[in-house]
Short mmCIF file of N, CA and C in Angstrom, two decimals:
data_model
loop_
_atom_site.label_atom_id
_atom_site.label_comp_id
_atom_site.label_asym_id
_atom_site.label_seq_id
_atom_site.Cartn_x
_atom_site.Cartn_y
_atom_site.Cartn_z
N MET L 1 -64.83 29.08 -18.35
CA MET L 1 -64.14 27.96 -17.70
C MET L 1 -65.11 27.20 -16.80
N GLN L 2 -65.12 25.89 -16.92
CA GLN L 2 -66.00 25.08 -16.10
C GLN L 2 -65.48 25.00 -14.67
N ASP L 3 -66.41 24.73 -13.72
CA ASP L 3 -66.01 24.66 -12.32
C ASP L 3 -64.96 23.59 -12.08
N SER L 4 -65.03 22.51 -12.85
CA SER L 4 -64.09 21.41 -12.68
C SER L 4 -62.66 21.82 -13.02
N GLU L 5 -62.51 22.95 -13.74
CA GLU L 5 -61.18 23.41 -14.13
C GLU L 5 -60.65 24.50 -13.20
N LEU L 6 -61.47 24.95 -12.26
CA LEU L 6 -61.08 26.02 -11.35
C LEU L 6 -60.16 25.50 -10.25
N THR L 7 -59.29 26.36 -9.75
CA THR L 7 -58.42 25.99 -8.63
C THR L 7 -59.24 25.96 -7.34
N ASN L 8 -58.70 25.30 -6.33
CA ASN L 8 -59.37 25.28 -5.04
C ASN L 8 -59.53 26.68 -4.47
N GLU L 9 -58.55 27.54 -4.71
CA GLU L 9 -58.60 28.89 -4.18
C GLU L 9 -59.76 29.68 -4.79
N ILE L 10 -59.97 29.52 -6.09
CA ILE L 10 -61.08 30.22 -6.75
C ILE L 10 -62.42 29.65 -6.28
N LEU L 11 -62.47 28.34 -6.11
CA LEU L 11 -63.70 27.72 -5.60
C LEU L 11 -64.03 28.24 -4.21
N LEU L 12 -63.01 28.41 -3.36
CA LEU L 12 -63.23 28.96 -2.03
C LEU L 12 -63.81 30.36 -2.10
N SER L 13 -63.27 31.16 -2.99
CA SER L 13 -63.77 32.52 -3.14
C SER L 13 -65.23 32.53 -3.59
N LYS L 14 -65.56 31.66 -4.52
CA LYS L 14 -66.94 31.55 -5.00
C LYS L 14 -67.86 31.01 -3.92
N LEU L 15 -67.34 30.09 -3.11
CA LEU L 15 -68.14 29.52 -2.03
C LEU L 15 -68.57 30.61 -1.05
N LYS L 16 -67.66 31.53 -0.72
CA LYS L 16 -67.97 32.61 0.20
C LYS L 16 -69.07 33.51 -0.36
N GLU L 17 -69.22 33.50 -1.68
CA GLU L 17 -70.28 34.28 -2.33
C GLU L 17 -71.55 33.46 -2.51
N SER L 18 -71.60 32.31 -1.84
CA SER L 18 -72.77 31.41 -1.87
C SER L 18 -73.04 30.83 -3.26
N ASP L 19 -71.96 30.54 -3.96
CA ASP L 19 -72.07 29.93 -5.29
C ASP L 19 -72.32 28.42 -5.13
N HIS L 20 -73.54 27.98 -5.47
CA HIS L 20 -73.90 26.58 -5.29
C HIS L 20 -73.05 25.65 -6.17
N LYS L 21 -72.74 26.09 -7.36
CA LYS L 21 -71.95 25.24 -8.26
C LYS L 21 -70.53 25.04 -7.72
N ALA L 22 -69.98 26.07 -7.12
CA ALA L 22 -68.65 25.95 -6.52
C ALA L 22 -68.70 24.95 -5.37
N PHE L 23 -69.76 25.04 -4.57
CA PHE L 23 -69.91 24.09 -3.46
C PHE L 23 -70.02 22.66 -3.99
N GLU L 24 -70.79 22.48 -5.04
CA GLU L 24 -70.96 21.14 -5.62
C GLU L 24 -69.63 20.59 -6.13
N GLU L 25 -68.79 21.47 -6.69
CA GLU L 25 -67.49 21.02 -7.18
C GLU L 25 -66.56 20.66 -6.02
N ILE L 26 -66.60 21.45 -4.94
CA ILE L 26 -65.82 21.12 -3.74
C ILE L 26 -66.28 19.78 -3.18
N TYR L 27 -67.58 19.59 -3.16
CA TYR L 27 -68.15 18.32 -2.68
C TYR L 27 -67.64 17.16 -3.54
N ARG L 28 -67.64 17.34 -4.85
CA ARG L 28 -67.19 16.29 -5.77
C ARG L 28 -65.72 15.96 -5.55
N ARG L 29 -64.92 16.98 -5.27
CA ARG L 29 -63.47 16.77 -5.13
C ARG L 29 -63.08 16.12 -3.79
N PHE L 30 -63.84 16.43 -2.73
CA PHE L 30 -63.37 16.04 -1.40
C PHE L 30 -64.27 15.09 -0.64
N TRP L 31 -65.43 14.73 -1.19
CA TRP L 31 -66.32 13.83 -0.45
C TRP L 31 -65.66 12.46 -0.26
N ARG L 32 -65.13 11.90 -1.32
CA ARG L 32 -64.59 10.55 -1.25
C ARG L 32 -63.41 10.45 -0.28
N SER L 33 -62.50 11.41 -0.33
CA SER L 33 -61.33 11.35 0.56
C SER L 33 -61.75 11.52 2.03
N SER L 34 -62.75 12.38 2.28
CA SER L 34 -63.25 12.56 3.65
C SER L 34 -63.91 11.28 4.14
N PHE L 35 -64.72 10.67 3.28
CA PHE L 35 -65.39 9.42 3.65
C PHE L 35 -64.38 8.33 3.95
N ARG L 36 -63.37 8.19 3.10
CA ARG L 36 -62.37 7.15 3.30
C ARG L 36 -61.62 7.33 4.61
N GLN L 37 -61.31 8.58 4.96
CA GLN L 37 -60.60 8.85 6.20
C GLN L 37 -61.45 8.45 7.41
N LEU L 38 -62.75 8.78 7.36
CA LEU L 38 -63.64 8.44 8.46
C LEU L 38 -63.89 6.94 8.52
N TYR L 39 -64.00 6.30 7.37
CA TYR L 39 -64.24 4.86 7.35
C TYR L 39 -63.02 4.11 7.89
N ALA L 40 -61.83 4.62 7.60
CA ALA L 40 -60.61 3.98 8.10
C ALA L 40 -60.57 4.02 9.63
N LYS L 41 -61.17 5.05 10.23
CA LYS L 41 -61.17 5.17 11.68
C LYS L 41 -62.31 4.40 12.32
N SER L 42 -63.48 4.41 11.69
CA SER L 42 -64.67 3.83 12.31
C SER L 42 -64.98 2.42 11.86
N GLY L 43 -64.64 2.07 10.60
CA GLY L 43 -65.02 0.78 10.05
C GLY L 43 -66.51 0.64 9.84
N ASP L 44 -67.23 1.75 9.91
CA ASP L 44 -68.69 1.77 9.80
C ASP L 44 -69.08 2.64 8.61
N GLN L 45 -69.58 2.02 7.55
CA GLN L 45 -69.89 2.76 6.33
C GLN L 45 -71.01 3.78 6.55
N GLU L 46 -72.08 3.36 7.21
CA GLU L 46 -73.21 4.26 7.42
C GLU L 46 -72.81 5.47 8.27
N LEU L 47 -72.07 5.22 9.35
CA LEU L 47 -71.60 6.31 10.20
C LEU L 47 -70.67 7.24 9.43
N SER L 48 -69.78 6.66 8.63
CA SER L 48 -68.82 7.47 7.87
C SER L 48 -69.55 8.36 6.87
N GLU L 49 -70.57 7.83 6.23
CA GLU L 49 -71.35 8.64 5.29
C GLU L 49 -72.06 9.77 6.01
N GLU L 50 -72.63 9.45 7.17
CA GLU L 50 -73.35 10.47 7.95
C GLU L 50 -72.41 11.60 8.39
N LEU L 51 -71.24 11.24 8.92
CA LEU L 51 -70.30 12.25 9.38
C LEU L 51 -69.74 13.07 8.22
N THR L 52 -69.54 12.42 7.09
CA THR L 52 -69.04 13.14 5.91
C THR L 52 -70.07 14.17 5.45
N GLN L 53 -71.33 13.78 5.43
CA GLN L 53 -72.38 14.71 5.04
C GLN L 53 -72.42 15.90 5.99
N LYS L 54 -72.25 15.65 7.27
CA LYS L 54 -72.28 16.74 8.26
C LYS L 54 -71.14 17.73 8.03
N ILE L 55 -69.99 17.22 7.61
CA ILE L 55 -68.86 18.11 7.33
C ILE L 55 -69.22 19.10 6.23
N PHE L 56 -69.87 18.60 5.19
CA PHE L 56 -70.21 19.48 4.07
C PHE L 56 -71.38 20.40 4.39
N VAL L 57 -72.32 19.92 5.19
CA VAL L 57 -73.41 20.79 5.64
C VAL L 57 -72.85 21.95 6.46
N SER L 58 -71.92 21.63 7.36
CA SER L 58 -71.28 22.66 8.17
C SER L 58 -70.50 23.64 7.31
N LEU L 59 -69.81 23.13 6.31
CA LEU L 59 -69.05 23.99 5.40
C LEU L 59 -69.98 24.99 4.73
N TRP L 60 -71.12 24.54 4.25
CA TRP L 60 -72.05 25.43 3.57
C TRP L 60 -72.66 26.44 4.55
N GLU L 61 -73.05 25.97 5.71
CA GLU L 61 -73.70 26.85 6.67
C GLU L 61 -72.75 27.91 7.20
N ARG L 62 -71.46 27.59 7.29
CA ARG L 62 -70.48 28.52 7.86
C ARG L 62 -69.58 29.15 6.79
N ARG L 63 -70.00 29.05 5.55
CA ARG L 63 -69.14 29.45 4.42
C ARG L 63 -68.65 30.89 4.50
N ALA L 64 -69.46 31.79 5.04
CA ALA L 64 -69.07 33.19 5.09
C ALA L 64 -68.07 33.50 6.20
N ASP L 65 -68.02 32.64 7.21
CA ASP L 65 -67.18 32.91 8.38
C ASP L 65 -65.90 32.10 8.44
N LEU L 66 -65.85 30.99 7.74
CA LEU L 66 -64.68 30.12 7.81
C LEU L 66 -63.46 30.78 7.17
N GLN L 67 -62.33 30.65 7.85
CA GLN L 67 -61.07 31.16 7.32
C GLN L 67 -60.25 29.98 6.82
N ILE L 68 -60.53 29.52 5.63
CA ILE L 68 -59.86 28.33 5.07
C ILE L 68 -58.73 28.78 4.16
N GLN L 69 -57.55 28.27 4.43
CA GLN L 69 -56.39 28.61 3.61
C GLN L 69 -56.11 27.54 2.56
N TYR L 70 -56.41 26.29 2.90
CA TYR L 70 -56.00 25.17 2.04
C TYR L 70 -57.03 24.05 2.19
N LEU L 71 -57.81 23.82 1.16
CA LEU L 71 -58.94 22.89 1.26
C LEU L 71 -58.56 21.46 1.67
N PRO L 72 -57.53 20.85 1.09
CA PRO L 72 -57.20 19.48 1.53
C PRO L 72 -56.92 19.39 3.02
N ALA L 73 -56.18 20.39 3.56
CA ALA L 73 -55.89 20.39 4.99
C ALA L 73 -57.16 20.60 5.81
N TYR L 74 -58.04 21.45 5.31
CA TYR L 74 -59.31 21.71 6.02
C TYR L 74 -60.12 20.41 6.16
N PHE L 75 -60.26 19.67 5.06
CA PHE L 75 -61.08 18.46 5.11
C PHE L 75 -60.40 17.35 5.92
N ALA L 76 -59.07 17.30 5.88
CA ALA L 76 -58.36 16.31 6.70
C ALA L 76 -58.61 16.58 8.18
N ALA L 77 -58.52 17.86 8.58
CA ALA L 77 -58.76 18.20 9.98
C ALA L 77 -60.23 18.04 10.34
N ALA L 78 -61.12 18.42 9.43
CA ALA L 78 -62.56 18.32 9.70
C ALA L 78 -62.98 16.88 9.94
N ALA L 79 -62.43 15.96 9.17
CA ALA L 79 -62.77 14.54 9.36
C ALA L 79 -62.30 14.05 10.72
N LYS L 80 -61.12 14.45 11.13
CA LYS L 80 -60.59 14.03 12.44
C LYS L 80 -61.44 14.57 13.57
N PHE L 81 -61.75 15.87 13.52
CA PHE L 81 -62.57 16.47 14.57
C PHE L 81 -63.97 15.88 14.58
N SER L 82 -64.51 15.59 13.40
CA SER L 82 -65.86 15.03 13.31
C SER L 82 -65.93 13.68 14.01
N PHE L 83 -64.92 12.84 13.80
CA PHE L 83 -64.93 11.52 14.42
C PHE L 83 -64.74 11.62 15.93
N ILE L 84 -63.86 12.50 16.37
CA ILE L 84 -63.63 12.66 17.80
C ILE L 84 -64.87 13.21 18.49
N ASN L 85 -65.56 14.16 17.86
CA ASN L 85 -66.79 14.68 18.44
C ASN L 85 -67.86 13.60 18.52
N HIS L 86 -67.90 12.71 17.53
CA HIS L 86 -68.84 11.59 17.58
C HIS L 86 -68.54 10.70 18.78
N LEU L 87 -67.26 10.41 19.00
CA LEU L 87 -66.88 9.58 20.14
C LEU L 87 -67.25 10.24 21.46
N LYS L 88 -67.05 11.54 21.54
CA LYS L 88 -67.38 12.26 22.77
C LYS L 88 -68.88 12.16 23.05
N SER L 89 -69.70 12.31 22.03
CA SER L 89 -71.15 12.22 22.21
C SER L 89 -71.54 10.83 22.68
N ARG L 90 -70.91 9.82 22.13
CA ARG L 90 -71.21 8.44 22.52
C ARG L 90 -70.83 8.18 23.97
N ILE L 91 -69.70 8.75 24.39
CA ILE L 91 -69.26 8.58 25.77
C ILE L 91 -70.26 9.21 26.74
N LYS L 92 -70.77 10.38 26.38
CA LYS L 92 -71.75 11.05 27.24
C LYS L 92 -72.99 10.18 27.45
N VAL L 93 -73.42 9.53 26.39
CA VAL L 93 -74.59 8.65 26.50
C VAL L 93 -74.27 7.47 27.41
N GLU L 94 -73.09 6.90 27.24
CA GLU L 94 -72.72 5.72 28.02
C GLU L 94 -72.62 6.04 29.51
N ARG L 95 -72.26 7.28 29.83
CA ARG L 95 -72.12 7.65 31.25
C ARG L 95 -73.46 7.62 31.98
N PHE L 96 -74.55 7.78 31.24
CA PHE L 96 -75.86 7.80 31.87
C PHE L 96 -76.54 6.43 31.87
N MET L 97 -75.84 5.45 31.38
CA MET L 97 -76.40 4.09 31.38
C MET L 97 -76.02 3.40 32.68
N HIS L 98 -77.04 3.06 33.49
CA HIS L 98 -76.80 2.42 34.77
C HIS L 98 -76.92 0.90 34.59
N ILE L 99 -75.76 0.28 34.49
CA ILE L 99 -75.74 -1.16 34.27
C ILE L 99 -74.75 -1.79 35.24
N THR L 100 -74.92 -3.06 35.47
CA THR L 100 -73.95 -3.81 36.27
C THR L 100 -72.76 -4.12 35.39
N GLN L 101 -71.60 -3.66 35.81
CA GLN L 101 -70.43 -3.75 34.95
C GLN L 101 -69.63 -5.02 35.26
N SER L 102 -69.40 -5.77 34.22
CA SER L 102 -68.52 -6.93 34.33
C SER L 102 -67.09 -6.45 34.13
N GLU L 103 -66.15 -7.34 34.21
CA GLU L 103 -64.74 -6.97 34.00
C GLU L 103 -64.54 -6.42 32.60
N ASP L 104 -65.21 -7.02 31.61
CA ASP L 104 -65.10 -6.54 30.23
C ASP L 104 -65.66 -5.12 30.10
N GLU L 105 -66.76 -4.86 30.79
CA GLU L 105 -67.38 -3.53 30.70
C GLU L 105 -66.50 -2.47 31.34
N LEU L 106 -65.83 -2.84 32.42
CA LEU L 106 -64.91 -1.91 33.05
C LEU L 106 -63.76 -1.55 32.11
N GLN L 107 -63.30 -2.55 31.36
CA GLN L 107 -62.23 -2.30 30.39
C GLN L 107 -62.72 -1.34 29.30
N GLN L 108 -63.98 -1.52 28.87
CA GLN L 108 -64.55 -0.63 27.87
C GLN L 108 -64.62 0.80 28.40
N GLN L 109 -64.94 0.95 29.67
CA GLN L 109 -64.99 2.29 30.26
C GLN L 109 -63.61 2.93 30.24
N ASN L 110 -62.59 2.13 30.56
CA ASN L 110 -61.22 2.66 30.51
C ASN L 110 -60.86 3.13 29.11
N ASN L 111 -61.28 2.34 28.11
CA ASN L 111 -61.02 2.74 26.73
C ASN L 111 -61.73 4.05 26.39
N SER L 112 -62.94 4.23 26.93
CA SER L 112 -63.68 5.46 26.69
C SER L 112 -62.96 6.66 27.30
N LEU L 113 -62.40 6.46 28.50
CA LEU L 113 -61.66 7.54 29.13
C LEU L 113 -60.43 7.91 28.32
N ASP L 114 -59.78 6.88 27.74
CA ASP L 114 -58.64 7.16 26.86
C ASP L 114 -59.07 8.00 25.68
N THR L 115 -60.24 7.69 25.13
CA THR L 115 -60.76 8.44 24.00
C THR L 115 -61.05 9.89 24.40
N LEU L 116 -61.61 10.07 25.59
CA LEU L 116 -61.90 11.42 26.05
C LEU L 116 -60.61 12.22 26.23
N ALA L 117 -59.57 11.56 26.74
CA ALA L 117 -58.28 12.23 26.89
C ALA L 117 -57.75 12.67 25.53
N ALA L 118 -57.94 11.82 24.53
CA ALA L 118 -57.51 12.18 23.17
C ALA L 118 -58.31 13.37 22.66
N LYS L 119 -59.60 13.40 22.98
CA LYS L 119 -60.44 14.53 22.57
C LYS L 119 -59.95 15.83 23.21
N GLU L 120 -59.61 15.75 24.48
CA GLU L 120 -59.12 16.94 25.17
C GLU L 120 -57.80 17.42 24.55
N LEU L 121 -56.97 16.46 24.16
CA LEU L 121 -55.73 16.82 23.49
C LEU L 121 -56.02 17.55 22.18
N MET L 122 -56.99 17.03 21.41
CA MET L 122 -57.31 17.65 20.13
C MET L 122 -57.88 19.06 20.32
N GLU L 123 -58.65 19.26 21.37
CA GLU L 123 -59.18 20.59 21.64
C GLU L 123 -58.04 21.56 21.95
N GLN L 124 -57.05 21.08 22.70
CA GLN L 124 -55.89 21.92 23.00
C GLN L 124 -55.09 22.20 21.73
N LEU L 125 -54.95 21.17 20.89
CA LEU L 125 -54.24 21.36 19.63
C LEU L 125 -54.95 22.39 18.76
N TYR L 126 -56.28 22.31 18.70
CA TYR L 126 -57.05 23.27 17.92
C TYR L 126 -56.85 24.69 18.46
N ASN L 127 -56.86 24.83 19.77
CA ASN L 127 -56.63 26.15 20.37
C ASN L 127 -55.24 26.67 20.02
N GLY L 128 -54.27 25.75 20.03
CA GLY L 128 -52.92 26.15 19.66
C GLY L 128 -52.83 26.59 18.21
N LEU L 129 -53.51 25.87 17.32
CA LEU L 129 -53.49 26.24 15.90
C LEU L 129 -54.11 27.61 15.68
N GLU L 130 -55.13 27.93 16.49
CA GLU L 130 -55.79 29.23 16.36
C GLU L 130 -54.85 30.38 16.72
N ARG L 131 -53.82 30.09 17.50
CA ARG L 131 -52.87 31.13 17.89
C ARG L 131 -51.87 31.43 16.79
N LEU L 132 -51.76 30.54 15.84
CA LEU L 132 -50.79 30.72 14.76
C LEU L 132 -51.34 31.66 13.70
N SER L 133 -50.44 32.32 12.99
CA SER L 133 -50.88 33.12 11.85
C SER L 133 -51.40 32.17 10.77
N PRO L 134 -52.27 32.65 9.88
CA PRO L 134 -52.81 31.78 8.83
C PRO L 134 -51.73 31.07 8.02
N LYS L 135 -50.66 31.75 7.68
CA LYS L 135 -49.61 31.14 6.87
C LYS L 135 -48.89 30.06 7.66
N THR L 136 -48.54 30.36 8.92
CA THR L 136 -47.85 29.37 9.75
C THR L 136 -48.73 28.15 9.98
N ARG L 137 -50.03 28.38 10.23
CA ARG L 137 -50.96 27.27 10.44
C ARG L 137 -51.07 26.40 9.19
N GLN L 138 -51.16 27.04 8.04
CA GLN L 138 -51.26 26.30 6.79
C GLN L 138 -50.03 25.42 6.58
N ILE L 139 -48.85 25.96 6.83
CA ILE L 139 -47.62 25.20 6.62
C ILE L 139 -47.52 24.06 7.61
N PHE L 140 -47.93 24.28 8.86
CA PHE L 140 -47.92 23.20 9.85
C PHE L 140 -48.82 22.06 9.41
N LEU L 141 -50.03 22.37 8.96
CA LEU L 141 -50.96 21.33 8.52
C LEU L 141 -50.42 20.56 7.32
N MET L 142 -49.83 21.27 6.38
CA MET L 142 -49.26 20.62 5.21
C MET L 142 -48.11 19.70 5.60
N SER L 143 -47.33 20.12 6.58
CA SER L 143 -46.15 19.35 6.98
C SER L 143 -46.51 18.18 7.89
N ARG L 144 -47.30 18.46 8.94
CA ARG L 144 -47.51 17.44 9.97
C ARG L 144 -48.79 16.63 9.80
N ILE L 145 -49.79 17.16 9.11
CA ILE L 145 -51.03 16.41 8.90
C ILE L 145 -51.02 15.72 7.54
N GLU L 146 -50.53 16.42 6.51
CA GLU L 146 -50.50 15.84 5.17
C GLU L 146 -49.16 15.20 4.83
N PHE L 147 -48.17 15.41 5.70
CA PHE L 147 -46.84 14.83 5.52
C PHE L 147 -46.17 15.25 4.22
N GLN L 148 -46.41 16.49 3.80
CA GLN L 148 -45.75 16.99 2.60
C GLN L 148 -44.32 17.42 2.94
N PRO L 149 -43.37 17.10 2.07
CA PRO L 149 -41.98 17.51 2.33
C PRO L 149 -41.82 19.03 2.20
N ILE L 150 -40.79 19.53 2.84
CA ILE L 150 -40.54 20.97 2.85
C ILE L 150 -40.42 21.53 1.43
N LYS L 151 -39.73 20.80 0.57
CA LYS L 151 -39.52 21.28 -0.80
C LYS L 151 -40.85 21.46 -1.53
N LYS L 152 -41.75 20.50 -1.36
CA LYS L 152 -43.06 20.57 -2.02
C LYS L 152 -43.88 21.73 -1.48
N ILE L 153 -43.83 21.93 -0.16
CA ILE L 153 -44.57 23.04 0.46
C ILE L 153 -44.04 24.37 -0.07
N ALA L 154 -42.72 24.48 -0.15
CA ALA L 154 -42.09 25.72 -0.63
C ALA L 154 -42.54 26.03 -2.06
N LEU L 155 -42.58 25.01 -2.90
CA LEU L 155 -43.00 25.22 -4.28
C LEU L 155 -44.48 25.62 -4.36
N ALA L 156 -45.30 24.95 -3.57
CA ALA L 156 -46.74 25.22 -3.61
C ALA L 156 -47.08 26.63 -3.14
N LEU L 157 -46.33 27.13 -2.16
CA LEU L 157 -46.64 28.43 -1.56
C LEU L 157 -45.71 29.54 -2.04
N HIS L 158 -44.82 29.19 -2.97
CA HIS L 158 -43.90 30.18 -3.54
C HIS L 158 -43.04 30.81 -2.45
N LEU L 159 -42.49 29.95 -1.59
CA LEU L 159 -41.60 30.39 -0.53
C LEU L 159 -40.27 29.67 -0.64
N SER L 160 -39.27 30.20 0.03
CA SER L 160 -38.00 29.48 0.09
C SER L 160 -38.14 28.34 1.10
N GLU L 161 -37.28 27.34 0.97
CA GLU L 161 -37.33 26.23 1.91
C GLU L 161 -36.98 26.70 3.33
N LYS L 162 -36.11 27.68 3.43
CA LYS L 162 -35.77 28.21 4.75
C LYS L 162 -36.97 28.90 5.39
N ALA L 163 -37.78 29.58 4.56
CA ALA L 163 -38.98 30.24 5.09
C ALA L 163 -39.97 29.20 5.61
N VAL L 164 -40.10 28.10 4.88
CA VAL L 164 -41.00 27.03 5.32
C VAL L 164 -40.50 26.45 6.64
N GLU L 165 -39.19 26.21 6.73
CA GLU L 165 -38.61 25.68 7.97
C GLU L 165 -38.83 26.63 9.13
N TYR L 166 -38.75 27.92 8.86
CA TYR L 166 -38.99 28.93 9.91
C TYR L 166 -40.43 28.82 10.44
N HIS L 167 -41.39 28.72 9.53
CA HIS L 167 -42.79 28.63 9.95
C HIS L 167 -43.06 27.34 10.73
N ILE L 168 -42.44 26.24 10.30
CA ILE L 168 -42.63 24.97 11.01
C ILE L 168 -42.05 25.07 12.42
N THR L 169 -40.84 25.62 12.54
CA THR L 169 -40.21 25.79 13.85
C THR L 169 -41.06 26.69 14.74
N LYS L 170 -41.57 27.75 14.18
CA LYS L 170 -42.41 28.69 14.94
C LYS L 170 -43.67 28.01 15.44
N SER L 171 -44.32 27.21 14.57
CA SER L 171 -45.55 26.53 14.98
C SER L 171 -45.28 25.49 16.06
N LEU L 172 -44.17 24.76 15.93
CA LEU L 172 -43.84 23.73 16.91
C LEU L 172 -43.56 24.33 18.29
N LYS L 173 -42.89 25.46 18.32
CA LYS L 173 -42.61 26.11 19.59
C LYS L 173 -43.91 26.51 20.28
N THR L 174 -44.82 27.08 19.51
CA THR L 174 -46.10 27.51 20.08
C THR L 174 -46.91 26.33 20.57
N LEU L 175 -46.99 25.28 19.76
CA LEU L 175 -47.82 24.13 20.11
C LEU L 175 -47.22 23.32 21.26
N ARG L 176 -45.90 23.26 21.34
CA ARG L 176 -45.28 22.56 22.47
C ARG L 176 -45.66 23.23 23.79
N ILE L 177 -45.74 24.57 23.79
CA ILE L 177 -46.13 25.29 25.01
C ILE L 177 -47.59 25.00 25.35
N VAL L 178 -48.46 25.06 24.34
CA VAL L 178 -49.88 24.82 24.56
C VAL L 178 -50.15 23.41 25.05
N LEU L 179 -49.38 22.44 24.53
CA LEU L 179 -49.63 21.03 24.81
C LEU L 179 -48.62 20.41 25.77
N ARG L 180 -47.90 21.25 26.51
CA ARG L 180 -46.79 20.71 27.32
C ARG L 180 -47.27 19.64 28.31
N ASP L 181 -48.46 19.81 28.90
CA ASP L 181 -48.94 18.83 29.88
C ASP L 181 -49.25 17.50 29.23
N TYR L 182 -49.72 17.53 27.98
CA TYR L 182 -50.06 16.30 27.28
C TYR L 182 -48.82 15.60 26.73
N LEU L 183 -47.88 16.39 26.24
CA LEU L 183 -46.69 15.80 25.62
C LEU L 183 -45.83 15.06 26.64
N THR L 184 -45.89 15.48 27.90
CA THR L 184 -45.06 14.83 28.91
C THR L 184 -45.49 13.40 29.19
N ILE L 185 -46.78 13.09 28.89
CA ILE L 185 -47.25 11.73 29.13
C ILE L 185 -47.46 10.97 27.83
N GLY L 186 -47.12 11.61 26.69
CA GLY L 186 -47.11 10.90 25.42
C GLY L 186 -48.45 10.41 24.95
N ILE L 187 -49.53 11.20 25.15
CA ILE L 187 -50.86 10.79 24.69
C ILE L 187 -50.86 10.69 23.16
N VAL L 188 -51.56 9.69 22.64
CA VAL L 188 -51.70 9.53 21.20
C VAL L 188 -53.14 9.86 20.84
N ALA L 189 -53.32 10.71 19.81
CA ALA L 189 -54.68 11.08 19.40
C ALA L 189 -54.79 11.05 17.90
N ILE L 190 -55.98 10.80 17.43
CA ILE L 190 -56.36 10.79 16.01
C ILE L 190 -55.34 10.11 15.12
N GLY L 191 -54.70 9.11 15.64
CA GLY L 191 -53.78 8.34 14.81
C GLY L 191 -52.40 8.93 14.69
N PHE L 192 -52.12 10.07 15.36
CA PHE L 192 -50.81 10.67 15.28
C PHE L 192 -50.23 10.78 16.68
N SER L 193 -49.04 10.25 16.89
CA SER L 193 -48.42 10.38 18.21
C SER L 193 -47.78 11.75 18.31
N SER L 194 -47.48 12.15 19.55
CA SER L 194 -46.82 13.43 19.75
C SER L 194 -45.47 13.45 19.05
N THR L 195 -44.85 12.29 18.93
CA THR L 195 -43.55 12.24 18.24
C THR L 195 -43.68 12.63 16.79
N VAL L 196 -44.75 12.18 16.14
CA VAL L 196 -44.97 12.49 14.72
C VAL L 196 -45.26 13.96 14.54
N LEU L 197 -46.14 14.52 15.39
CA LEU L 197 -46.57 15.89 15.21
C LEU L 197 -45.48 16.89 15.57
N PHE L 198 -44.67 16.58 16.58
CA PHE L 198 -43.81 17.61 17.13
C PHE L 198 -42.32 17.31 16.98
N SER L 199 -41.96 16.35 16.17
CA SER L 199 -40.55 16.08 15.91
C SER L 199 -40.08 16.87 14.70
#
């Protein structure tokens, strides 16, 4: 069977064994979608290509340690974190620039602070996801990040719809506790409002 015919789960297993062909097939399947997601956020083709490459370099370098349950969800989250980390690095550089600030520049600084707040929210969200069991985390990502309906998730994971609903409810309870300080002020991050993620 050719690599192009293998399931994502089999490719993941081969990747952990340092199979270069499996990695190349994963790259072929997910490079374009990762690039498009980053380009939609940045509007910068060169930056989007650079960040996309870094995602795959990191995947290869950390292949033995990563606990990936579902490749599409992994790349969707990786693209979001990659862009936010890029913004954080840019903000750090800007903080060391000693310039006379006009009114426009002050507004730009406020926008940067908003971005940093969003980054802090994402770090808290990531910490919250780490507290979930692998199955609950996978279902949350499929539901709230990929917007898959409960019925589709149930079919994909061979679970009842009630079981899927249980995992979603469990994840929301945990994440609401972790993010309670952020949710009270309605911060919006990575294109998803708290209403979308936690409703």
